[in-house]
Amino acid sequence: MLGLTFLLFKRPDNTESRANVIFNFQFVKEAYTPYTKMNAVFAVEENPFIPLSLPYEYSEVFLNVGGCNVHHGIIDSFKIVTEHGVKKGIITSRGFTSLLLDNQLEPGLYMNMSIDKLIDEYYHIPYVTHEKGETENYIYIKRGTSMWDAVVSLAYKLYNTYPYINGQNKIMLMAGTPKKELVLNDDSLLNYGTEVNTRRFVSDFHMEDIDGIYGNFDFHNLQAEEKNIVRNKYFDFDRRFFYEPEKASQFRNDIAMRSWKRTFCTYIGYNNEDLYDTVSFNGIVNRRIKSIKITGDRKGIQTELSVYDDGFMQ
């Protein structure tokens, strides 16, 4: 089945090389991670277009699984080694939207901000696109804020949502109509289950008011209390929510509880599903997909899908 999977490498001059024999790979796409990520080990001797000494020539890489390009990203690391007479390429990559984490905006108040303005007018990041969005009266950028953090603030203020990556490098602020409705029968599943993770839970958030006084904007998490978790966090007045200060703690609580409960299943193959498509399995009916993990090796390809129960359900 890995014969249907290949890597495509591009140089800055747009010439290409292709690796057709992949020993193993892993691809992950998750609703709260602002990029796709991929790693792979492949045979170099089957691909004479990748010289042993020139892995530095390449600037971007695609991963194609079963005829579908699932990943297009920068090359984080790429080495070619020879083991027992076999030349292997080893590569790790993140989608181009990962660069949103590496770019910061000048601190200050930005009026009449939209996703169009934010992504199109400040920095040109290759291949990154976005859906059209409404305009928010303002967003406040504190020192050290990344471009992605600004996108997150904008999505939450406009729609009470968390942005995600659609396709290869498209930023979405809201969940659209599912393009695929996947139904998996029990007979087709390798496994299924449920997992909880409370390591990020915070029991109480305390924000000072505009005068620096605490006690007016407190938030208590009942779910943390039920699980006997006591974690108190204090923070300065959040100017991002100047006119709705009570939302500052709610926002932090939603972030802390993201993906805390997930239900998952694993099946053989990959059906070209994407985030926020729907899946049905073992009593789960038409739930939005929040995580996709595809792995492949000599045994074939497996896909793990997850749905979440948290504050950002859409």
Short mmCIF file of C-alpha atoms in Angstrom, two decimals, residues 20-243:
data_model
loop_
_atom_site.label_atom_id
_atom_site.label_comp_id
_atom_site.label_asym_id
_atom_site.label_seq_id
_atom_site.Cartn_x
_atom_site.Cartn_y
_atom_site.Cartn_z
CA ASN A 20 8.68 6.60 -4.56
CA VAL A 21 9.95 4.01 -2.08
CA ILE A 22 9.05 5.00 1.47
CA PHE A 23 10.04 2.71 4.33
CA ASN A 24 7.87 4.48 6.90
CA PHE A 25 6.16 7.80 7.49
CA GLN A 26 3.93 9.63 9.94
CA PHE A 27 1.62 12.54 9.22
CA VAL A 28 -0.31 14.47 11.89
CA LYS A 29 -2.95 17.16 11.52
CA GLU A 30 -4.70 18.44 14.64
CA ALA A 31 -7.31 21.14 15.19
CA TYR A 32 -5.29 23.11 17.77
CA THR A 33 -1.92 22.80 16.06
CA PRO A 34 -1.41 25.55 13.43
CA TYR A 35 0.41 23.34 10.93
CA THR A 36 0.58 19.84 9.54
CA LYS A 37 3.70 17.84 10.36
CA MET A 38 5.35 14.91 8.67
CA ASN A 39 8.39 12.70 9.00
CA ALA A 40 9.51 9.94 6.69
CA VAL A 41 12.31 7.50 5.89
CA PHE A 42 12.71 6.64 2.21
CA ALA A 43 15.06 4.87 -0.17
CA VAL A 44 17.53 7.12 -2.00
CA GLU A 45 18.94 4.43 -4.28
CA GLU A 46 15.56 4.19 -5.97
CA ASN A 47 15.68 7.90 -6.73
CA PRO A 48 18.77 8.99 -8.71
CA PHE A 49 17.55 12.61 -8.73
CA ILE A 50 18.53 13.11 -5.08
CA PRO A 51 22.35 13.08 -4.92
CA LEU A 52 23.84 11.80 -1.69
CA SER A 53 25.72 15.03 -0.98
CA LEU A 54 23.02 17.55 -1.86
CA PRO A 55 20.06 17.37 0.56
CA TYR A 56 20.49 21.11 1.17
CA GLU A 57 19.32 21.91 -2.39
CA TYR A 58 15.65 21.41 -1.52
CA SER A 59 13.37 24.07 -0.08
CA GLU A 60 9.98 22.36 0.24
CA VAL A 61 8.37 18.95 0.29
CA PHE A 62 4.98 17.37 -0.44
CA LEU A 63 3.59 14.15 1.01
CA ASN A 64 1.04 12.41 -1.20
CA VAL A 65 -1.00 9.56 0.28
CA GLY A 66 -3.18 7.56 -2.08
CA GLY A 67 -3.32 10.30 -4.68
CA CYS A 68 -4.06 13.10 -2.19
CA ASN A 69 -1.51 15.78 -1.26
CA VAL A 70 -1.91 15.91 2.53
CA HIS A 71 1.20 17.95 3.35
CA HIS A 72 3.18 20.80 1.82
CA GLY A 73 5.82 22.32 4.03
CA ILE A 74 9.25 23.64 4.80
CA ILE A 75 12.06 21.18 5.39
CA ASP A 76 13.02 21.25 9.05
CA SER A 77 15.66 18.55 8.75
CA PHE A 78 16.86 16.34 5.93
CA LYS A 79 19.75 13.91 5.98
CA ILE A 80 20.90 11.05 3.80
CA VAL A 81 22.74 8.16 5.41
CA THR A 82 24.10 4.82 4.28
CA GLU A 83 23.42 1.82 6.52
CA HIS A 84 24.60 -1.66 5.55
CA GLY A 85 24.98 -0.51 1.98
CA VAL A 86 21.49 1.02 1.78
CA LYS A 87 21.08 4.78 1.24
CA LYS A 88 18.19 6.24 3.21
CA GLY A 89 16.73 9.73 3.32
CA ILE A 90 15.33 10.91 6.65
CA ILE A 91 13.16 14.03 6.61
CA THR A 92 11.01 16.07 8.98
CA SER A 93 8.74 18.87 7.84
CA ARG A 94 6.04 21.25 9.04
CA GLY A 95 3.44 23.02 6.92
CA PHE A 96 4.09 26.60 5.85
CA THR A 97 1.52 27.87 8.35
CA SER A 98 4.05 26.97 11.08
CA LEU A 99 5.83 30.20 10.08
CA LEU A 100 2.93 32.13 11.62
CA LEU A 101 4.39 31.11 14.98
CA ASP A 102 7.80 32.53 14.03
CA ASN A 103 6.65 36.01 13.05
CA GLN A 104 5.56 38.72 15.48
CA LEU A 105 3.51 41.87 15.03
CA GLU A 106 4.56 45.24 16.38
CA PRO A 107 2.88 45.68 19.79
CA GLY A 108 -0.11 47.98 19.92
CA LEU A 109 -3.76 48.45 19.04
CA TYR A 110 -4.92 47.41 15.58
CA MET A 111 -8.24 48.83 14.46
CA ASN A 112 -10.71 47.27 12.00
CA MET A 113 -8.83 43.99 11.75
CA SER A 114 -9.84 41.06 9.56
CA ILE A 115 -8.14 37.81 8.59
CA ASP A 116 -7.66 39.28 5.10
CA LYS A 117 -5.78 42.27 6.47
CA LEU A 118 -3.83 40.28 9.05
CA ILE A 119 -2.49 37.66 6.65
CA ASP A 120 -2.25 39.64 3.41
CA GLU A 121 -0.87 43.02 4.51
CA TYR A 122 1.89 42.40 7.06
CA TYR A 123 4.13 39.50 6.00
CA HIS A 124 4.18 37.39 2.88
CA ILE A 125 4.37 33.75 3.93
CA PRO A 126 4.54 31.41 0.91
CA TYR A 127 1.54 29.22 0.10
CA VAL A 128 -0.51 30.35 3.12
CA THR A 129 -4.11 31.16 2.23
CA HIS A 130 -7.23 31.85 4.28
CA GLU A 131 -10.98 32.00 4.17
CA LYS A 132 -12.71 35.36 3.98
CA GLY A 133 -13.72 36.78 7.34
CA GLU A 134 -15.58 39.61 9.00
CA THR A 135 -13.92 42.68 10.48
CA GLU A 136 -13.38 43.04 14.22
CA ASN A 137 -13.34 46.54 15.70
CA TYR A 138 -9.90 46.01 17.21
CA ILE A 139 -7.35 43.51 18.40
CA TYR A 140 -4.62 44.30 20.91
CA ILE A 141 -1.14 42.90 20.33
CA LYS A 142 1.12 42.67 23.34
CA ARG A 143 4.88 42.29 23.06
CA GLY A 144 5.93 38.86 21.84
CA THR A 145 2.59 38.00 20.22
CA SER A 146 2.96 35.73 17.20
CA MET A 147 0.96 36.03 14.02
CA TRP A 148 -0.85 32.82 14.96
CA ASP A 149 -1.79 34.20 18.38
CA ALA A 150 -3.30 37.19 16.59
CA VAL A 151 -5.32 34.83 14.36
CA VAL A 152 -6.53 32.97 17.47
CA SER A 153 -7.61 36.23 19.15
CA LEU A 154 -9.41 37.35 16.02
CA ALA A 155 -11.32 34.06 15.64
CA TYR A 156 -12.36 34.02 19.28
CA LYS A 157 -13.51 37.63 19.31
CA LEU A 158 -15.48 37.28 16.08
CA TYR A 159 -16.96 33.79 16.41
CA ASN A 160 -15.93 32.26 19.76
CA THR A 161 -14.01 29.66 17.74
CA TYR A 162 -10.45 28.41 17.45
CA PRO A 163 -8.84 28.59 13.97
CA TYR A 164 -7.56 25.51 12.20
CA ILE A 165 -5.77 24.44 9.02
CA ASN A 166 -7.78 23.19 6.06
CA GLY A 167 -6.19 21.35 3.17
CA GLN A 168 -2.46 21.94 3.20
CA ASN A 169 -2.00 25.56 4.36
CA LYS A 170 -5.39 27.30 4.43
CA ILE A 171 -6.43 29.12 7.62
CA MET A 172 -10.07 28.67 8.63
CA LEU A 173 -11.82 30.62 11.38
CA MET A 174 -15.08 28.66 11.31
CA ALA A 175 -16.12 25.12 10.52
CA GLY A 176 -17.73 24.97 7.10
CA THR A 177 -20.00 22.33 5.60
CA PRO A 178 -18.27 18.92 5.76
CA LYS A 179 -16.89 17.80 2.42
CA LYS A 180 -16.83 14.17 3.52
CA GLU A 181 -19.09 12.19 5.83
CA LEU A 182 -17.16 9.07 6.78
CA VAL A 183 -19.01 6.07 8.21
CA LEU A 184 -16.83 3.30 9.68
CA ASN A 185 -18.37 -0.02 10.66
CA ASP A 186 -16.99 -1.94 13.62
CA ASP A 187 -15.67 -4.63 11.28
CA SER A 188 -13.44 -2.07 9.55
CA LEU A 189 -11.88 -0.72 12.77
CA LEU A 190 -8.55 -1.85 14.17
CA ASN A 191 -9.37 -0.21 17.50
CA TYR A 192 -11.43 2.51 19.15
CA GLY A 193 -11.49 4.13 22.56
CA THR A 194 -11.66 7.23 24.73
CA GLU A 195 -8.89 9.23 26.43
CA VAL A 196 -8.89 12.11 28.91
CA ASN A 197 -6.02 14.48 29.66
CA THR A 198 -6.35 17.01 32.51
CA ARG A 199 -2.73 18.19 32.68
CA ARG A 200 -3.65 21.66 31.38
CA PHE A 201 -6.69 22.14 33.65
CA VAL A 202 -6.73 25.34 35.72
CA SER A 203 -9.19 25.61 38.61
CA ASP A 204 -9.23 29.41 38.94
CA PHE A 205 -8.24 32.34 36.76
CA HIS A 206 -7.84 35.79 38.34
CA MET A 207 -7.49 38.90 36.17
CA GLU A 208 -6.80 42.35 37.52
CA ASP A 209 -9.09 45.19 36.42
CA ILE A 210 -7.98 48.30 34.55
CA ASP A 211 -6.87 49.83 37.86
CA GLY A 212 -4.69 46.84 38.76
CA ILE A 213 -7.08 45.47 41.41
CA TYR A 214 -7.86 41.75 41.60
CA GLY A 215 -11.20 40.26 42.61
CA ASN A 216 -13.55 41.67 39.99
CA PHE A 217 -12.78 39.21 37.20
CA ASP A 218 -12.43 35.71 38.60
CA PHE A 219 -13.33 32.46 36.87
CA HIS A 220 -13.83 29.08 38.56
CA ASN A 221 -13.70 25.81 36.60
CA LEU A 222 -16.23 23.35 38.03
CA GLN A 223 -14.80 20.44 36.05
CA ALA A 224 -11.40 20.99 37.66
CA GLU A 225 -13.09 21.10 41.07
CA GLU A 226 -14.88 17.81 40.38
CA LYS A 227 -11.52 16.20 39.66
CA ASN A 228 -9.88 17.71 42.79
CA ILE A 229 -7.51 19.83 40.71
CA VAL A 230 -6.40 23.08 42.35
CA ARG A 231 -4.42 25.43 40.10
CA ASN A 232 -4.71 29.21 40.45
CA LYS A 233 -3.44 31.58 37.75
CA TYR A 234 -3.16 35.38 38.01
CA PHE A 235 -2.69 37.66 35.01
CA ASP A 236 -2.67 41.33 34.08
CA PHE A 237 -5.68 43.09 32.59
CA ASP A 238 -6.08 41.66 29.09
CA ARG A 239 -6.55 44.57 26.69
CA ARG A 240 -7.67 42.20 23.95
CA PHE A 241 -11.01 42.06 25.77
CA PHE A 242 -11.17 45.69 26.88
CA TYR A 243 -14.93 45.95 26.34
#
